[in-house]
């Protein structure tokens, strides 16, 4: 047959096919799990396992799909930010801080200890610890939105703790990378931490104050009839900036959402952001499933290691976060503990860095990715149960 | 300074920066041109020239950006389809057909003749003719939306003609590629044409009839509270299918829009599609500007060739389309003639194929890309003037 040359460039046409297959599969997974009374995002992740390289091999995780996945979690956290007032976050500040810190210390110690017990080197053990550290706030917040618990005290605590968690995790990973490379640059580390804290404080406090004082700012440009595009540009800009200074991009997106939430246009913006929130996140959830390598997990020894690492990751994170949340009710503390367990994309990213540095091999890489996916799949059903036991609360106070 | 390892993978972080820079620049270009009383998309294209490799070099047209550009024009034509009823298209059918055919024949003859006159080979001349053929309906329809002329008889004629145009252009390009490769497969060509016509007829007639009969179809899945995601999945699916059979992906998107327009949920869907229509198309417009190579055009001989090719491309397309539109009023025929002139991304794609086949060199490639951008920049202001002279019409008739 003759070539088909007008097909808009083969690469872009192939990308359309990929986007179609992934979005359709994710939403069919969502549909099936909703009909079974199960959490939708579990269906979307498993759809990614199915169409991805692990099973059917219909779609590879191309660079373009990774960008859609990244925008998926960016818009997810932007949405969470839109639903969060900075005053509400400050009200849970001390609990969130404790949950973040203890939720990092215990998993790191567990992973580090397991590595040493397995006879691994110090730097490999440090990476195993680092890979067990960071919570995927994207996964948890999607479940919080789905079960309507985002505005609860426990939900706010999880969101705040996840930011603390991410900053410490960044620090631990930087130390681990430095050690693996033969030395740690303490001044550089201090600069990274100062930048990260300064970034969060500047936009969480100064940015929201600015928006409170000038709520018409986002509606000013003539290029847009609504504040949507100015808000989206702010979101992309802070996400890119956060990534540039070494934080997760989603922290920038979250801060942008909190800033936009302070403008009076909050509600029309939520309606307009909703289609972006519907379109992009399925690529994020499916991409997590697309990264699992079932072939590497058929070995009995590897499987045993996977079970051990997953159990350790879940138990240490739950325990640390639960201890940190002692200031809340028992039901809330359990909810927070469970909510911090999913590792999602963050564990996968750390494992990828460790593999690229040659500090962990293929087996441990497959195990950490498997742990990330398993903790992510296991938590949503648990949160739905625990969420029903949360104390009934008044609506969160509105800022003056 | 210490490495910043948690930055979500360097590639995805860089993509966030690219998306931020391109979207911000495009909307600032839009803002400036709106304030100057000029068409917004011209500002967006020039913003692409500015931040792209030609001037500042802030952003390269990466594979990921190309996918966003492609989705930009896909959602643009999906939107146009949402605003189009198949009955309205049929009402302008014969004019649109004539405009499409004559608007292809004259530019092809002109480009082919120019190539021979310049002493080029037959196959190079055929490619030059092919590069002058296809109208960028994306550009024109964005202007139609901006000036509110999409629902006019002239606007419908342009949309219908652009589909005819694309099918013939695909055919010419396939012949040119076949000739360059040493022979044309007539049976293969017949299959391609039959597939293209069958695809358009099947979804334009059967697809819309199905949606008219089962308007609740898009609201049936539980995965979505609204018909948005089912509609978007249909759009991506038909766009991918169109590209697979050799048509432009946007024809599939347009057909999907027409199908969705037949459902009773039309208006809520338009509101929900609007944010996607706001977010993606700026990447399409900016990407056109990012492809121009000013350095290749500083030579006086090349510049003269650019002027000649651009004048020829504009004059032959205007004349052909204007002749084809003789059945309309004179003011409408002029509007249609001018509206078919922009070559936009289509000329650039053809030039890229010809360069990859070795049939045209770097100079002619830069000239064709320059012609595509110049015809695209010149038309929007002209259409705004000509649009004011269009006869005032009743609202388009609604299908029963």
JSON list of C-alpha atoms in Angstrom, two decimals, chain A residues 223-383:
[
{"chain": "A", "resi": 223, "resn": "UNK", "atom": "CA", "xyz": [-5.94, 37.30, 26.65]},
{"chain": "A", "resi": 224, "resn": "UNK", "atom": "CA", "xyz": [-8.37, 35.28, 28.69]},
{"chain": "A", "resi": 225, "resn": "UNK", "atom": "CA", "xyz": [-12.04, 35.87, 29.38]},
{"chain": "A", "resi": 226, "resn": "UNK", "atom": "CA", "xyz": [-11.69, 34.03, 32.66]},
{"chain": "A", "resi": 227, "resn": "UNK", "atom": "CA", "xyz": [-8.93, 33.67, 35.26]},
{"chain": "A", "resi": 228, "resn": "UNK", "atom": "CA", "xyz": [-8.28, 30.07, 34.12]},
{"chain": "A", "resi": 229, "resn": "UNK", "atom": "CA", "xyz": [-5.25, 30.57, 31.90]},
{"chain": "A", "resi": 230, "resn": "UNK", "atom": "CA", "xyz": [-3.50, 33.03, 34.23]},
{"chain": "A", "resi": 231, "resn": "UNK", "atom": "CA", "xyz": [-4.04, 30.50, 37.02]},
{"chain": "A", "resi": 232, "resn": "UNK", "atom": "CA", "xyz": [-2.73, 27.63, 34.88]},
{"chain": "A", "resi": 233, "resn": "UNK", "atom": "CA", "xyz": [0.34, 29.67, 33.89]},
{"chain": "A", "resi": 234, "resn": "UNK", "atom": "CA", "xyz": [1.00, 30.37, 37.59]},
{"chain": "A", "resi": 235, "resn": "UNK", "atom": "CA", "xyz": [0.62, 26.64, 38.29]},
{"chain": "A", "resi": 236, "resn": "UNK", "atom": "CA", "xyz": [3.07, 25.60, 35.54]},
{"chain": "A", "resi": 237, "resn": "UNK", "atom": "CA", "xyz": [5.51, 28.32, 36.54]},
{"chain": "A", "resi": 238, "resn": "UNK", "atom": "CA", "xyz": [5.65, 27.37, 40.23]},
{"chain": "A", "resi": 239, "resn": "UNK", "atom": "CA", "xyz": [5.76, 23.66, 39.33]},
{"chain": "A", "resi": 240, "resn": "UNK", "atom": "CA", "xyz": [8.73, 24.27, 37.03]},
{"chain": "A", "resi": 241, "resn": "UNK", "atom": "CA", "xyz": [10.42, 26.45, 39.63]},
{"chain": "A", "resi": 242, "resn": "UNK", "atom": "CA", "xyz": [9.93, 23.85, 42.37]},
{"chain": "A", "resi": 243, "resn": "UNK", "atom": "CA", "xyz": [11.45, 21.19, 40.10]},
{"chain": "A", "resi": 244, "resn": "UNK", "atom": "CA", "xyz": [14.37, 23.49, 39.25]},
{"chain": "A", "resi": 245, "resn": "UNK", "atom": "CA", "xyz": [15.27, 23.96, 42.92]},
{"chain": "A", "resi": 246, "resn": "UNK", "atom": "CA", "xyz": [15.03, 20.23, 43.58]},
{"chain": "A", "resi": 247, "resn": "UNK", "atom": "CA", "xyz": [11.60, 19.93, 45.14]},
{"chain": "A", "resi": 248, "resn": "UNK", "atom": "CA", "xyz": [8.83, 17.86, 43.59]},
{"chain": "A", "resi": 249, "resn": "UNK", "atom": "CA", "xyz": [7.03, 19.88, 40.91]},
{"chain": "A", "resi": 250, "resn": "UNK", "atom": "CA", "xyz": [3.73, 19.11, 42.61]},
{"chain": "A", "resi": 251, "resn": "UNK", "atom": "CA", "xyz": [4.69, 21.23, 45.63]},
{"chain": "A", "resi": 252, "resn": "UNK", "atom": "CA", "xyz": [4.83, 24.25, 43.34]},
{"chain": "A", "resi": 253, "resn": "UNK", "atom": "CA", "xyz": [1.48, 23.28, 41.82]},
{"chain": "A", "resi": 254, "resn": "UNK", "atom": "CA", "xyz": [-0.03, 22.93, 45.29]},
{"chain": "A", "resi": 255, "resn": "UNK", "atom": "CA", "xyz": [1.25, 26.36, 46.37]},
{"chain": "A", "resi": 256, "resn": "UNK", "atom": "CA", "xyz": [-0.15, 27.88, 43.14]},
{"chain": "A", "resi": 257, "resn": "UNK", "atom": "CA", "xyz": [-3.51, 26.30, 43.92]},
{"chain": "A", "resi": 258, "resn": "UNK", "atom": "CA", "xyz": [-3.49, 27.75, 47.45]},
{"chain": "A", "resi": 259, "resn": "UNK", "atom": "CA", "xyz": [-2.68, 31.19, 46.04]},
{"chain": "A", "resi": 260, "resn": "UNK", "atom": "CA", "xyz": [-5.51, 31.01, 43.50]},
{"chain": "A", "resi": 261, "resn": "UNK", "atom": "CA", "xyz": [-7.87, 29.80, 46.24]},
{"chain": "A", "resi": 262, "resn": "UNK", "atom": "CA", "xyz": [-7.43, 33.16, 47.95]},
{"chain": "A", "resi": 263, "resn": "UNK", "atom": "CA", "xyz": [-8.93, 35.08, 45.02]},
{"chain": "A", "resi": 264, "resn": "UNK", "atom": "CA", "xyz": [-12.62, 35.75, 44.98]},
{"chain": "A", "resi": 265, "resn": "UNK", "atom": "CA", "xyz": [-12.88, 33.91, 41.68]},
{"chain": "A", "resi": 266, "resn": "UNK", "atom": "CA", "xyz": [-12.32, 30.62, 43.42]},
{"chain": "A", "resi": 267, "resn": "UNK", "atom": "CA", "xyz": [-15.52, 28.91, 42.40]},
{"chain": "A", "resi": 268, "resn": "UNK", "atom": "CA", "xyz": [-15.64, 29.69, 38.70]},
{"chain": "A", "resi": 269, "resn": "UNK", "atom": "CA", "xyz": [-11.99, 28.66, 38.55]},
{"chain": "A", "resi": 270, "resn": "UNK", "atom": "CA", "xyz": [-12.75, 25.29, 40.11]},
{"chain": "A", "resi": 271, "resn": "UNK", "atom": "CA", "xyz": [-15.40, 24.66, 37.47]},
{"chain": "A", "resi": 272, "resn": "UNK", "atom": "CA", "xyz": [-12.94, 25.55, 34.75]},
{"chain": "A", "resi": 273, "resn": "UNK", "atom": "CA", "xyz": [-10.05, 23.56, 36.20]},
{"chain": "A", "resi": 274, "resn": "UNK", "atom": "CA", "xyz": [-12.31, 20.50, 36.52]},
{"chain": "A", "resi": 275, "resn": "UNK", "atom": "CA", "xyz": [-11.93, 19.45, 32.84]},
{"chain": "A", "resi": 276, "resn": "UNK", "atom": "CA", "xyz": [-8.12, 19.61, 33.13]},
{"chain": "A", "resi": 277, "resn": "UNK", "atom": "CA", "xyz": [-8.42, 17.63, 36.38]},
{"chain": "A", "resi": 278, "resn": "UNK", "atom": "CA", "xyz": [-10.52, 15.07, 34.52]},
{"chain": "A", "resi": 279, "resn": "UNK", "atom": "CA", "xyz": [-8.26, 14.85, 31.46]},
{"chain": "A", "resi": 280, "resn": "UNK", "atom": "CA", "xyz": [-4.68, 14.68, 32.80]},
{"chain": "A", "resi": 281, "resn": "UNK", "atom": "CA", "xyz": [-4.59, 12.60, 36.03]},
{"chain": "A", "resi": 282, "resn": "UNK", "atom": "CA", "xyz": [-5.60, 9.29, 34.37]},
{"chain": "A", "resi": 283, "resn": "UNK", "atom": "CA", "xyz": [-2.25, 9.41, 32.53]},
{"chain": "A", "resi": 284, "resn": "UNK", "atom": "CA", "xyz": [-0.52, 9.74, 35.89]},
{"chain": "A", "resi": 285, "resn": "UNK", "atom": "CA", "xyz": [-2.28, 6.76, 37.44]},
{"chain": "A", "resi": 286, "resn": "UNK", "atom": "CA", "xyz": [-1.88, 4.56, 34.36]},
{"chain": "A", "resi": 287, "resn": "UNK", "atom": "CA", "xyz": [1.81, 5.48, 34.06]},
{"chain": "A", "resi": 288, "resn": "UNK", "atom": "CA", "xyz": [2.46, 4.11, 37.53]},
{"chain": "A", "resi": 289, "resn": "UNK", "atom": "CA", "xyz": [1.07, 0.75, 36.44]},
{"chain": "A", "resi": 290, "resn": "UNK", "atom": "CA", "xyz": [3.03, 0.89, 33.19]},
{"chain": "A", "resi": 291, "resn": "UNK", "atom": "CA", "xyz": [6.32, 0.90, 35.09]},
{"chain": "A", "resi": 292, "resn": "UNK", "atom": "CA", "xyz": [5.98, -2.43, 36.85]},
{"chain": "A", "resi": 293, "resn": "UNK", "atom": "CA", "xyz": [8.03, -5.32, 35.47]},
{"chain": "A", "resi": 294, "resn": "UNK", "atom": "CA", "xyz": [6.18, -8.54, 36.24]},
{"chain": "A", "resi": 295, "resn": "UNK", "atom": "CA", "xyz": [8.84, -10.62, 34.50]},
{"chain": "A", "resi": 296, "resn": "UNK", "atom": "CA", "xyz": [11.47, -9.56, 37.03]},
{"chain": "A", "resi": 297, "resn": "UNK", "atom": "CA", "xyz": [9.23, -10.61, 39.91]},
{"chain": "A", "resi": 298, "resn": "UNK", "atom": "CA", "xyz": [8.56, -14.28, 39.02]},
{"chain": "A", "resi": 299, "resn": "UNK", "atom": "CA", "xyz": [11.68, -15.48, 40.86]},
{"chain": "A", "resi": 300, "resn": "UNK", "atom": "CA", "xyz": [10.78, -16.86, 44.31]},
{"chain": "A", "resi": 301, "resn": "UNK", "atom": "CA", "xyz": [13.65, -15.08, 46.07]},
{"chain": "A", "resi": 302, "resn": "UNK", "atom": "CA", "xyz": [12.75, -11.76, 44.45]},
{"chain": "A", "resi": 303, "resn": "UNK", "atom": "CA", "xyz": [9.12, -12.26, 45.35]},
{"chain": "A", "resi": 304, "resn": "UNK", "atom": "CA", "xyz": [10.04, -12.92, 48.98]},
{"chain": "A", "resi": 305, "resn": "UNK", "atom": "CA", "xyz": [12.16, -9.78, 49.00]},
{"chain": "A", "resi": 306, "resn": "UNK", "atom": "CA", "xyz": [9.25, -7.83, 47.50]},
{"chain": "A", "resi": 307, "resn": "UNK", "atom": "CA", "xyz": [6.92, -9.03, 50.24]},
{"chain": "A", "resi": 308, "resn": "UNK", "atom": "CA", "xyz": [9.47, -8.16, 52.93]},
{"chain": "A", "resi": 309, "resn": "UNK", "atom": "CA", "xyz": [10.23, -4.70, 51.53]},
{"chain": "A", "resi": 310, "resn": "UNK", "atom": "CA", "xyz": [6.56, -3.90, 51.01]},
{"chain": "A", "resi": 311, "resn": "UNK", "atom": "CA", "xyz": [5.62, -4.98, 54.51]},
{"chain": "A", "resi": 312, "resn": "UNK", "atom": "CA", "xyz": [8.52, -3.01, 55.95]},
{"chain": "A", "resi": 313, "resn": "UNK", "atom": "CA", "xyz": [7.64, 0.08, 53.90]},
{"chain": "A", "resi": 314, "resn": "UNK", "atom": "CA", "xyz": [3.99, -0.05, 54.93]},
{"chain": "A", "resi": 315, "resn": "UNK", "atom": "CA", "xyz": [4.60, -0.84, 58.61]},
{"chain": "A", "resi": 316, "resn": "UNK", "atom": "CA", "xyz": [7.34, 1.74, 59.24]},
{"chain": "A", "resi": 317, "resn": "UNK", "atom": "CA", "xyz": [5.46, 4.53, 57.44]},
{"chain": "A", "resi": 318, "resn": "UNK", "atom": "CA", "xyz": [2.20, 3.74, 59.19]},
{"chain": "A", "resi": 319, "resn": "UNK", "atom": "CA", "xyz": [3.86, 3.57, 62.58]},
{"chain": "A", "resi": 320, "resn": "UNK", "atom": "CA", "xyz": [5.86, 6.76, 62.10]},
{"chain": "A", "resi": 321, "resn": "UNK", "atom": "CA", "xyz": [2.92, 8.77, 60.82]},
{"chain": "A", "resi": 322, "resn": "UNK", "atom": "CA", "xyz": [0.57, 7.33, 63.42]},
{"chain": "A", "resi": 323, "resn": "UNK", "atom": "CA", "xyz": [3.02, 8.25, 66.21]},
{"chain": "A", "resi": 324, "resn": "UNK", "atom": "CA", "xyz": [3.31, 11.75, 64.74]},
{"chain": "A", "resi": 325, "resn": "UNK", "atom": "CA", "xyz": [-0.48, 12.11, 64.76]},
{"chain": "A", "resi": 326, "resn": "UNK", "atom": "CA", "xyz": [-0.93, 11.30, 68.45]},
{"chain": "A", "resi": 327, "resn": "UNK", "atom": "CA", "xyz": [-2.31, 14.81, 68.93]},
{"chain": "A", "resi": 328, "resn": "UNK", "atom": "CA", "xyz": [-5.41, 13.85, 66.93]},
{"chain": "A", "resi": 329, "resn": "UNK", "atom": "CA", "xyz": [-8.16, 11.36, 67.73]},
{"chain": "A", "resi": 330, "resn": "UNK", "atom": "CA", "xyz": [-7.27, 7.69, 67.42]},
{"chain": "A", "resi": 331, "resn": "UNK", "atom": "CA", "xyz": [-9.43, 7.26, 64.28]},
{"chain": "A", "resi": 332, "resn": "UNK", "atom": "CA", "xyz": [-7.76, 10.27, 62.72]},
{"chain": "A", "resi": 333, "resn": "UNK", "atom": "CA", "xyz": [-4.27, 9.06, 63.60]},
{"chain": "A", "resi": 334, "resn": "UNK", "atom": "CA", "xyz": [-4.98, 5.72, 61.92]},
{"chain": "A", "resi": 335, "resn": "UNK", "atom": "CA", "xyz": [-6.34, 7.48, 58.85]},
{"chain": "A", "resi": 336, "resn": "UNK", "atom": "CA", "xyz": [-3.22, 9.66, 58.67]},
{"chain": "A", "resi": 337, "resn": "UNK", "atom": "CA", "xyz": [-0.94, 6.67, 59.17]},
{"chain": "A", "resi": 338, "resn": "UNK", "atom": "CA", "xyz": [-2.59, 4.73, 56.35]},
{"chain": "A", "resi": 339, "resn": "UNK", "atom": "CA", "xyz": [-2.79, 7.82, 54.14]},
{"chain": "A", "resi": 340, "resn": "UNK", "atom": "CA", "xyz": [0.97, 8.32, 54.19]},
{"chain": "A", "resi": 341, "resn": "UNK", "atom": "CA", "xyz": [1.75, 4.74, 53.08]},
{"chain": "A", "resi": 342, "resn": "UNK", "atom": "CA", "xyz": [1.46, 5.00, 49.23]},
{"chain": "A", "resi": 343, "resn": "UNK", "atom": "CA", "xyz": [4.86, 5.54, 47.61]},
{"chain": "A", "resi": 344, "resn": "UNK", "atom": "CA", "xyz": [3.51, 5.88, 44.04]},
{"chain": "A", "resi": 345, "resn": "UNK", "atom": "CA", "xyz": [5.73, 7.67, 41.57]},
{"chain": "A", "resi": 346, "resn": "UNK", "atom": "CA", "xyz": [8.17, 8.94, 44.22]},
{"chain": "A", "resi": 347, "resn": "UNK", "atom": "CA", "xyz": [9.55, 5.52, 45.13]},
{"chain": "A", "resi": 348, "resn": "UNK", "atom": "CA", "xyz": [9.86, 4.74, 41.42]},
{"chain": "A", "resi": 349, "resn": "UNK", "atom": "CA", "xyz": [11.81, 7.96, 40.77]},
{"chain": "A", "resi": 350, "resn": "UNK", "atom": "CA", "xyz": [14.23, 7.29, 43.63]},
{"chain": "A", "resi": 351, "resn": "UNK", "atom": "CA", "xyz": [14.74, 3.70, 42.45]},
{"chain": "A", "resi": 352, "resn": "UNK", "atom": "CA", "xyz": [15.45, 4.99, 38.93]},
{"chain": "A", "resi": 353, "resn": "UNK", "atom": "CA", "xyz": [18.09, 7.41, 40.24]},
{"chain": "A", "resi": 354, "resn": "UNK", "atom": "CA", "xyz": [19.69, 4.68, 42.33]},
{"chain": "A", "resi": 355, "resn": "UNK", "atom": "CA", "xyz": [19.79, 2.30, 39.36]},
{"chain": "A", "resi": 356, "resn": "UNK", "atom": "CA", "xyz": [21.26, 4.99, 37.10]},
{"chain": "A", "resi": 357, "resn": "UNK", "atom": "CA", "xyz": [23.97, 5.62, 39.72]},
{"chain": "A", "resi": 358, "resn": "UNK", "atom": "CA", "xyz": [24.73, 1.90, 39.74]},
{"chain": "A", "resi": 359, "resn": "UNK", "atom": "CA", "xyz": [24.02, 1.68, 43.49]},
{"chain": "A", "resi": 360, "resn": "UNK", "atom": "CA", "xyz": [21.19, -0.86, 43.13]},
{"chain": "A", "resi": 361, "resn": "UNK", "atom": "CA", "xyz": [20.81, -3.61, 40.56]},
{"chain": "A", "resi": 362, "resn": "UNK", "atom": "CA", "xyz": [17.89, -4.71, 38.37]},
{"chain": "A", "resi": 363, "resn": "UNK", "atom": "CA", "xyz": [16.42, -7.01, 41.02]},
{"chain": "A", "resi": 364, "resn": "UNK", "atom": "CA", "xyz": [16.28, -4.37, 43.74]},
{"chain": "A", "resi": 365, "resn": "UNK", "atom": "CA", "xyz": [14.95, -1.86, 41.21]},
{"chain": "A", "resi": 366, "resn": "UNK", "atom": "CA", "xyz": [12.07, -4.18, 40.29]},
{"chain": "A", "resi": 367, "resn": "UNK", "atom": "CA", "xyz": [11.40, -4.78, 43.99]},
{"chain": "A", "resi": 368, "resn": "UNK", "atom": "CA", "xyz": [11.24, -1.06, 44.86]},
{"chain": "A", "resi": 369, "resn": "UNK", "atom": "CA", "xyz": [8.97, -0.36, 41.87]},
{"chain": "A", "resi": 370, "resn": "UNK", "atom": "CA", "xyz": [6.80, -3.31, 42.90]},
{"chain": "A", "resi": 371, "resn": "UNK", "atom": "CA", "xyz": [6.67, -2.00, 46.49]},
{"chain": "A", "resi": 372, "resn": "UNK", "atom": "CA", "xyz": [5.67, 1.45, 45.21]},
{"chain": "A", "resi": 373, "resn": "UNK", "atom": "CA", "xyz": [2.83, 0.01, 43.14]},
{"chain": "A", "resi": 374, "resn": "UNK", "atom": "CA", "xyz": [1.66, -2.40, 45.85]},
{"chain": "A", "resi": 375, "resn": "UNK", "atom": "CA", "xyz": [1.53, 0.24, 48.62]},
{"chain": "A", "resi": 376, "resn": "UNK", "atom": "CA", "xyz": [-0.34, 2.45, 46.15]},
{"chain": "A", "resi": 377, "resn": "UNK", "atom": "CA", "xyz": [-2.89, -0.24, 45.28]},
{"chain": "A", "resi": 378, "resn": "UNK", "atom": "CA", "xyz": [-3.43, -1.38, 48.87]},
{"chain": "A", "resi": 379, "resn": "UNK", "atom": "CA", "xyz": [-4.14, 1.96, 50.52]},
{"chain": "A", "resi": 380, "resn": "UNK", "atom": "CA", "xyz": [-7.22, 3.34, 48.71]},
{"chain": "A", "resi": 381, "resn": "UNK", "atom": "CA", "xyz": [-9.60, 0.58, 49.91]},
{"chain": "A", "resi": 382, "resn": "UNK", "atom": "CA", "xyz": [-8.22, 0.90, 53.45]},
{"chain": "A", "resi": 383, "resn": "UNK", "atom": "CA", "xyz": [-8.69, 4.68, 53.45]}
]
